[in-house]
Amino acid sequence: NAGVTQTPKFQVLKTGQSMTLQCAQDMNHNSMYWYRQDPGMGLRLIYYSASEGTTDKGEVPNGYNVSRLNKREFSLRLESAAPSQTSVYFCASTSPIAGVPDTQYFGPGTRLTVL
Amino acid sequence: KNQVEQSPQSLIILEGKNCTLQCNYTVSPFSNLRWYKQDTGRGPVSLTIMTFSENTKSNGRYTATLDADTKQSSLHITASQLSDSASYICVVRNRNNDMRFGAGTRLTVKP
């Protein structure tokens, strides 16, 4: 069981370039999430997918798009990268059960620098 | 202002000593509060979760407390080890399933 995997681990982009961050989980979880983590701030939700075929905006969705390719995979795309998108990006997954607090499992993160 | 405030921002202690990390929140209506440990260069890992009715919960050398009336939680680490060096993140969820993350406390345990 690899849990949640993310690729790449590191990436440097120039302003205006595009790229896709990949995330996959092998725990058969229904819900998947993309967060960004910036110094001095808590993780902020970019987009989430409650189940296969659905996606919703989180707290900071501007400049990003997502695709829930199948139950396992959830990708995050930056169409035209900006220096403000320099951050560490985390993917997470969980399977919520009504009435039971669920645990999110996080990937190792992708450190992105936009010059 | 962040709905989840953690203190201190950073803390340095000697191996074997105890420490307490604080989390104050304004998230409402409250559903649960979770403490995560995040090692450098890794994703957060859940340590403990507390619901409204729970005051104290332990996980090995980690003990979390919750006072839902004052909207405060603490994480106490006993007999610290070098491997406890990490960031500790407080996350509060409301009943609409929205989560708010604190900025974390960076703990360094020195030999």
mmCIF file of C-alpha atoms in Angstrom:
data_model
loop_
_atom_site.group_PDB
_atom_site.id
_atom_site.type_symbol
_atom_site.label_atom_id
_atom_site.label_comp_id
_atom_site.label_asym_id
_atom_site.label_seq_id
_atom_site.Cartn_x
_atom_site.Cartn_y
_atom_site.Cartn_z
ATOM 1 C CA ASN A 1 0.000 0.000 0.000
ATOM 2 C CA ALA A 2 1.659 3.211 -1.167
ATOM 3 C CA GLY A 3 -1.092 5.424 0.297
ATOM 4 C CA VAL A 4 -1.177 8.800 -1.452
ATOM 5 C CA THR A 5 1.511 9.471 -4.031
ATOM 6 C CA GLN A 6 2.326 12.750 -5.753
ATOM 7 C CA THR A 7 4.483 13.617 -8.729
ATOM 8 C CA PRO A 8 6.687 15.473 -9.239
ATOM 9 C CA LYS A 9 8.365 16.123 -5.872
ATOM 10 C CA PHE A 10 9.942 19.367 -7.061
ATOM 11 C CA GLN A 11 9.277 21.655 -10.003
ATOM 12 C CA VAL A 12 10.552 25.036 -11.173
ATOM 13 C CA LEU A 13 8.485 26.945 -13.718
ATOM 14 C CA LYS A 14 8.771 30.265 -15.447
ATOM 15 C CA THR A 15 5.885 32.707 -15.259
ATOM 16 C CA GLY A 16 3.260 31.785 -17.830
ATOM 17 C CA GLN A 17 4.236 28.139 -18.169
ATOM 18 C CA SER A 18 1.698 25.422 -17.504
ATOM 19 C CA MET A 19 1.976 22.141 -15.663
ATOM 20 C CA THR A 20 -0.079 19.383 -14.089
ATOM 21 C CA LEU A 21 0.498 17.967 -10.613
ATOM 22 C CA GLN A 22 -0.454 14.327 -10.335
ATOM 23 C CA CYS A 23 -1.971 12.574 -7.334
ATOM 24 C CA ALA A 24 -3.011 8.954 -6.892
ATOM 25 C CA GLN A 25 -4.291 6.933 -3.924
ATOM 26 C CA ASP A 26 -4.606 3.177 -3.526
ATOM 27 C CA MET A 27 -6.881 3.134 -0.474
ATOM 28 C CA ASN A 28 -10.148 3.080 -2.443
ATOM 29 C CA HIS A 29 -11.086 6.449 -0.968
ATOM 30 C CA ASN A 30 -14.019 8.383 -2.384
ATOM 31 C CA SER A 31 -12.901 11.935 -1.604
ATOM 32 C CA MET A 32 -9.728 13.662 -2.716
ATOM 33 C CA TYR A 33 -8.358 17.138 -2.043
ATOM 34 C CA TRP A 34 -5.723 19.583 -3.188
ATOM 35 C CA TYR A 35 -4.169 22.017 -0.686
ATOM 36 C CA ARG A 36 -1.424 24.574 -0.794
ATOM 37 C CA GLN A 37 0.838 25.329 2.171
ATOM 38 C CA ASP A 38 2.592 28.668 2.457
ATOM 39 C CA PRO A 39 4.987 29.825 5.201
ATOM 40 C CA GLY A 40 3.207 31.169 8.261
ATOM 41 C CA MET A 41 -0.193 30.048 7.007
ATOM 42 C CA GLY A 42 -2.292 26.970 7.467
ATOM 43 C CA LEU A 43 -3.047 24.634 4.598
ATOM 44 C CA ARG A 44 -5.673 26.111 2.317
ATOM 45 C CA LEU A 45 -8.062 24.079 0.215
ATOM 46 C CA ILE A 46 -7.818 24.681 -3.531
ATOM 47 C CA TYR A 47 -10.266 22.115 -4.916
ATOM 48 C CA TYR A 48 -11.811 18.896 -3.746
ATOM 49 C CA SER A 49 -13.645 15.960 -5.250
ATOM 50 C CA ALA A 50 -16.230 14.352 -2.995
ATOM 51 C CA SER A 51 -16.559 11.387 -5.317
ATOM 52 C CA GLU A 52 -15.564 10.223 -8.757
ATOM 53 C CA GLY A 53 -17.048 12.534 -11.365
ATOM 54 C CA THR A 54 -17.503 15.558 -9.105
ATOM 55 C CA THR A 55 -15.246 18.488 -8.280
ATOM 56 C CA ASP A 56 -15.818 21.633 -6.232
ATOM 57 C CA LYS A 57 -13.939 24.819 -5.493
ATOM 58 C CA GLY A 58 -12.290 25.319 -2.163
ATOM 59 C CA GLU A 59 -11.007 28.439 -0.480
ATOM 60 C CA VAL A 60 -8.396 29.481 -3.092
ATOM 61 C CA PRO A 61 -9.338 28.051 -6.530
ATOM 62 C CA ASN A 62 -8.293 30.962 -8.780
ATOM 63 C CA GLY A 63 -5.577 30.039 -11.258
ATOM 64 C CA TYR A 64 -6.132 26.293 -10.915
ATOM 65 C CA ASN A 65 -8.168 23.562 -12.547
ATOM 66 C CA VAL A 66 -8.650 19.959 -11.499
ATOM 67 C CA SER A 67 -9.612 16.651 -13.040
ATOM 68 C CA ARG A 68 -10.871 13.585 -11.207
ATOM 69 C CA LEU A 69 -9.676 11.112 -13.782
ATOM 70 C CA ASN A 70 -11.028 8.057 -11.961
ATOM 71 C CA LYS A 71 -11.469 6.973 -8.367
ATOM 72 C CA ARG A 72 -7.710 6.737 -7.836
ATOM 73 C CA GLU A 73 -6.411 9.865 -9.522
ATOM 74 C CA PHE A 74 -6.950 13.581 -8.993
ATOM 75 C CA SER A 75 -4.794 16.062 -10.901
ATOM 76 C CA LEU A 76 -4.218 19.783 -10.413
ATOM 77 C CA ARG A 77 -3.390 21.984 -13.385
ATOM 78 C CA LEU A 78 -1.824 25.415 -13.485
ATOM 79 C CA GLU A 79 -2.611 26.871 -16.915
ATOM 80 C CA SER A 80 -0.431 29.971 -16.643
ATOM 81 C CA ALA A 81 1.801 29.876 -13.597
ATOM 82 C CA ALA A 82 2.375 33.027 -11.558
ATOM 83 C CA PRO A 83 4.972 33.733 -8.831
ATOM 84 C CA SER A 84 2.092 33.860 -6.300
ATOM 85 C CA GLN A 85 1.584 30.150 -6.942
ATOM 86 C CA THR A 86 4.989 29.320 -5.504
ATOM 87 C CA SER A 87 4.041 26.963 -2.700
ATOM 88 C CA VAL A 88 4.046 23.390 -1.478
ATOM 89 C CA TYR A 89 1.062 21.465 -2.801
ATOM 90 C CA PHE A 90 -0.457 18.550 -0.933
ATOM 91 C CA CYS A 91 -2.965 16.028 -2.120
ATOM 92 C CA ALA A 92 -5.123 14.189 0.422
ATOM 93 C CA SER A 93 -7.798 11.526 0.386
ATOM 94 C CA THR A 94 -10.434 10.158 2.721
ATOM 95 C CA SER A 95 -13.635 8.170 2.777
ATOM 96 C CA PRO A 96 -16.170 10.016 4.897
ATOM 97 C CA ILE A 97 -18.761 7.988 6.772
ATOM 98 C CA ALA A 98 -21.800 9.849 8.073
ATOM 99 C CA GLY A 99 -21.538 10.494 11.789
ATOM 100 C CA VAL A 100 -17.933 9.292 12.067
ATOM 101 C CA PRO A 101 -14.960 11.679 12.061
ATOM 102 C CA ASP A 102 -12.857 10.769 9.040
ATOM 103 C CA THR A 103 -9.093 10.913 8.689
ATOM 104 C CA GLN A 104 -7.433 12.586 5.727
ATOM 105 C CA TYR A 105 -4.310 10.893 4.420
ATOM 106 C CA PHE A 106 -1.800 13.238 2.834
ATOM 107 C CA GLY A 107 0.737 12.744 0.100
ATOM 108 C CA PRO A 108 4.384 13.834 0.485
ATOM 109 C CA GLY A 109 3.838 17.138 -1.328
ATOM 110 C CA THR A 110 5.109 18.879 -4.449
ATOM 111 C CA ARG A 111 7.361 21.892 -3.948
ATOM 112 C CA LEU A 112 6.684 24.333 -6.787
ATOM 113 C CA THR A 113 8.682 27.463 -7.525
ATOM 114 C CA VAL A 114 7.504 29.939 -10.157
ATOM 115 C CA LEU A 115 10.150 32.403 -11.314
ATOM 116 C CA LYS B 1 -7.789 36.765 11.164
ATOM 117 C CA ASN B 2 -7.306 33.017 10.939
ATOM 118 C CA GLN B 3 -10.075 30.999 12.538
ATOM 119 C CA VAL B 4 -7.463 28.701 14.062
ATOM 120 C CA GLU B 5 -4.572 30.276 15.958
ATOM 121 C CA GLN B 6 -1.664 28.238 17.287
ATOM 122 C CA SER B 7 0.988 29.183 19.792
ATOM 123 C CA PRO B 8 3.858 29.329 20.093
ATOM 124 C CA GLN B 9 4.983 29.627 16.480
ATOM 125 C CA SER B 10 8.135 27.747 17.336
ATOM 126 C CA LEU B 11 9.586 26.003 20.353
ATOM 127 C CA ILE B 12 12.943 24.494 21.227
ATOM 128 C CA ILE B 13 13.223 22.000 24.077
ATOM 129 C CA LEU B 14 15.780 19.511 25.337
ATOM 130 C CA GLU B 15 15.307 15.794 24.815
ATOM 131 C CA GLY B 16 13.374 14.245 27.672
ATOM 132 C CA LYS B 17 11.492 17.410 28.582
ATOM 133 C CA ASN B 18 7.746 17.927 28.304
ATOM 134 C CA CYS B 19 5.989 20.633 26.314
ATOM 135 C CA THR B 20 2.493 21.920 25.595
ATOM 136 C CA LEU B 21 1.245 23.405 22.362
ATOM 137 C CA GLN B 22 -1.856 25.576 22.196
ATOM 138 C CA CYS B 23 -4.684 25.942 19.704
ATOM 139 C CA ASN B 24 -7.465 28.537 19.918
ATOM 140 C CA TYR B 25 -10.263 28.543 17.401
ATOM 141 C CA THR B 26 -13.365 30.464 16.407
ATOM 142 C CA VAL B 27 -14.695 27.882 13.941
ATOM 143 C CA SER B 28 -18.415 27.391 14.469
ATOM 144 C CA PRO B 29 -20.527 25.306 14.736
ATOM 145 C CA PHE B 30 -17.860 22.973 16.014
ATOM 146 C CA SER B 31 -17.705 19.371 14.884
ATOM 147 C CA ASN B 32 -14.235 18.050 15.696
ATOM 148 C CA LEU B 33 -10.623 19.035 16.205
ATOM 149 C CA ARG B 34 -7.625 17.104 15.027
ATOM 150 C CA TRP B 35 -3.905 17.385 15.704
ATOM 151 C CA TYR B 36 -1.495 16.473 12.914
ATOM 152 C CA LYS B 37 2.266 15.945 12.980
ATOM 153 C CA GLN B 38 4.165 17.074 9.904
ATOM 154 C CA ASP B 39 7.795 16.026 9.538
ATOM 155 C CA THR B 40 9.981 18.249 7.380
ATOM 156 C CA GLY B 41 9.380 17.532 3.699
ATOM 157 C CA ARG B 42 6.448 15.211 4.387
ATOM 158 C CA GLY B 43 2.674 15.433 4.479
ATOM 159 C CA PRO B 44 0.747 15.795 7.760
ATOM 160 C CA VAL B 45 -0.124 12.628 9.675
ATOM 161 C CA SER B 46 -3.045 12.471 12.081
ATOM 162 C CA LEU B 47 -2.184 12.127 15.796
ATOM 163 C CA THR B 48 -5.552 12.408 17.451
ATOM 164 C CA ILE B 49 -9.094 13.638 16.899
ATOM 165 C CA MET B 50 -11.467 15.081 19.449
ATOM 166 C CA THR B 51 -15.201 15.561 19.222
ATOM 167 C CA PHE B 52 -17.383 17.909 21.223
ATOM 168 C CA SER B 53 -17.935 15.495 24.091
ATOM 169 C CA GLU B 54 -14.288 14.574 24.601
ATOM 170 C CA ASN B 55 -12.041 16.453 27.031
ATOM 171 C CA THR B 56 -8.868 14.398 26.859
ATOM 172 C CA LYS B 57 -7.428 11.841 24.489
ATOM 173 C CA SER B 58 -4.021 10.192 24.550
ATOM 174 C CA ASN B 59 -1.917 8.588 21.850
ATOM 175 C CA GLY B 60 1.253 7.264 23.438
ATOM 176 C CA ARG B 61 3.291 10.238 24.689
ATOM 177 C CA TYR B 62 0.838 12.689 23.080
ATOM 178 C CA THR B 63 -2.156 13.916 25.073
ATOM 179 C CA ALA B 64 -4.697 16.298 23.592
ATOM 180 C CA THR B 65 -7.240 18.274 25.584
ATOM 181 C CA LEU B 66 -10.289 20.141 24.419
ATOM 182 C CA ASP B 67 -12.334 22.832 26.125
ATOM 183 C CA ALA B 68 -15.251 23.444 23.768
ATOM 184 C CA ASP B 69 -16.619 26.217 25.980
ATOM 185 C CA THR B 70 -13.495 28.373 25.679
ATOM 186 C CA LYS B 71 -12.682 26.981 22.215
ATOM 187 C CA GLN B 72 -9.207 25.924 23.200
ATOM 188 C CA SER B 73 -7.191 22.773 22.698
ATOM 189 C CA SER B 74 -3.727 21.758 23.776
ATOM 190 C CA LEU B 75 -1.303 19.043 22.780
ATOM 191 C CA HIS B 76 1.010 17.863 25.521
ATOM 192 C CA ILE B 77 4.117 15.881 24.639
ATOM 193 C CA THR B 78 5.712 13.905 27.438
ATOM 194 C CA ALA B 79 9.376 12.856 27.638
ATOM 195 C CA SER B 80 10.210 14.344 24.250
ATOM 196 C CA GLN B 81 12.378 12.482 21.778
ATOM 197 C CA LEU B 82 14.476 13.750 18.882
ATOM 198 C CA SER B 83 11.915 12.225 16.509
ATOM 199 C CA ASP B 84 9.269 14.579 17.907
ATOM 200 C CA SER B 85 10.941 17.430 16.007
ATOM 201 C CA ALA B 86 8.259 18.448 13.522
ATOM 202 C CA SER B 87 5.449 20.913 12.940
ATOM 203 C CA TYR B 88 2.226 20.255 14.801
ATOM 204 C CA ILE B 89 -0.933 21.429 13.105
ATOM 205 C CA CYS B 90 -4.347 21.963 14.657
ATOM 206 C CA VAL B 91 -7.312 21.478 12.325
ATOM 207 C CA VAL B 92 -10.889 22.334 13.234
ATOM 208 C CA ARG B 93 -13.914 21.130 11.304
ATOM 209 C CA ASN B 94 -17.392 22.632 11.481
ATOM 210 C CA ARG B 95 -20.669 20.834 10.976
ATOM 211 C CA ASN B 96 -20.773 21.951 7.335
ATOM 212 C CA ASN B 97 -17.655 19.856 6.848
ATOM 213 C CA ASP B 98 -15.443 22.900 6.282
ATOM 214 C CA MET B 99 -11.980 22.545 7.758
ATOM 215 C CA ARG B 100 -9.654 25.280 8.904
ATOM 216 C CA PHE B 101 -5.966 24.646 9.467
ATOM 217 C CA GLY B 102 -3.758 26.427 11.932
ATOM 218 C CA ALA B 103 -0.340 27.631 10.779
ATOM 219 C CA GLY B 104 1.337 25.109 13.044
ATOM 220 C CA THR B 105 3.918 25.102 15.827
ATOM 221 C CA ARG B 106 7.426 24.093 14.812
ATOM 222 C CA LEU B 107 8.967 21.994 17.585
ATOM 223 C CA THR B 108 12.689 21.308 17.739
ATOM 224 C CA VAL B 109 13.965 18.759 20.237
ATOM 225 C CA LYS B 110 17.687 19.043 20.920
ATOM 226 C CA PRO B 111 19.925 16.391 22.483
#
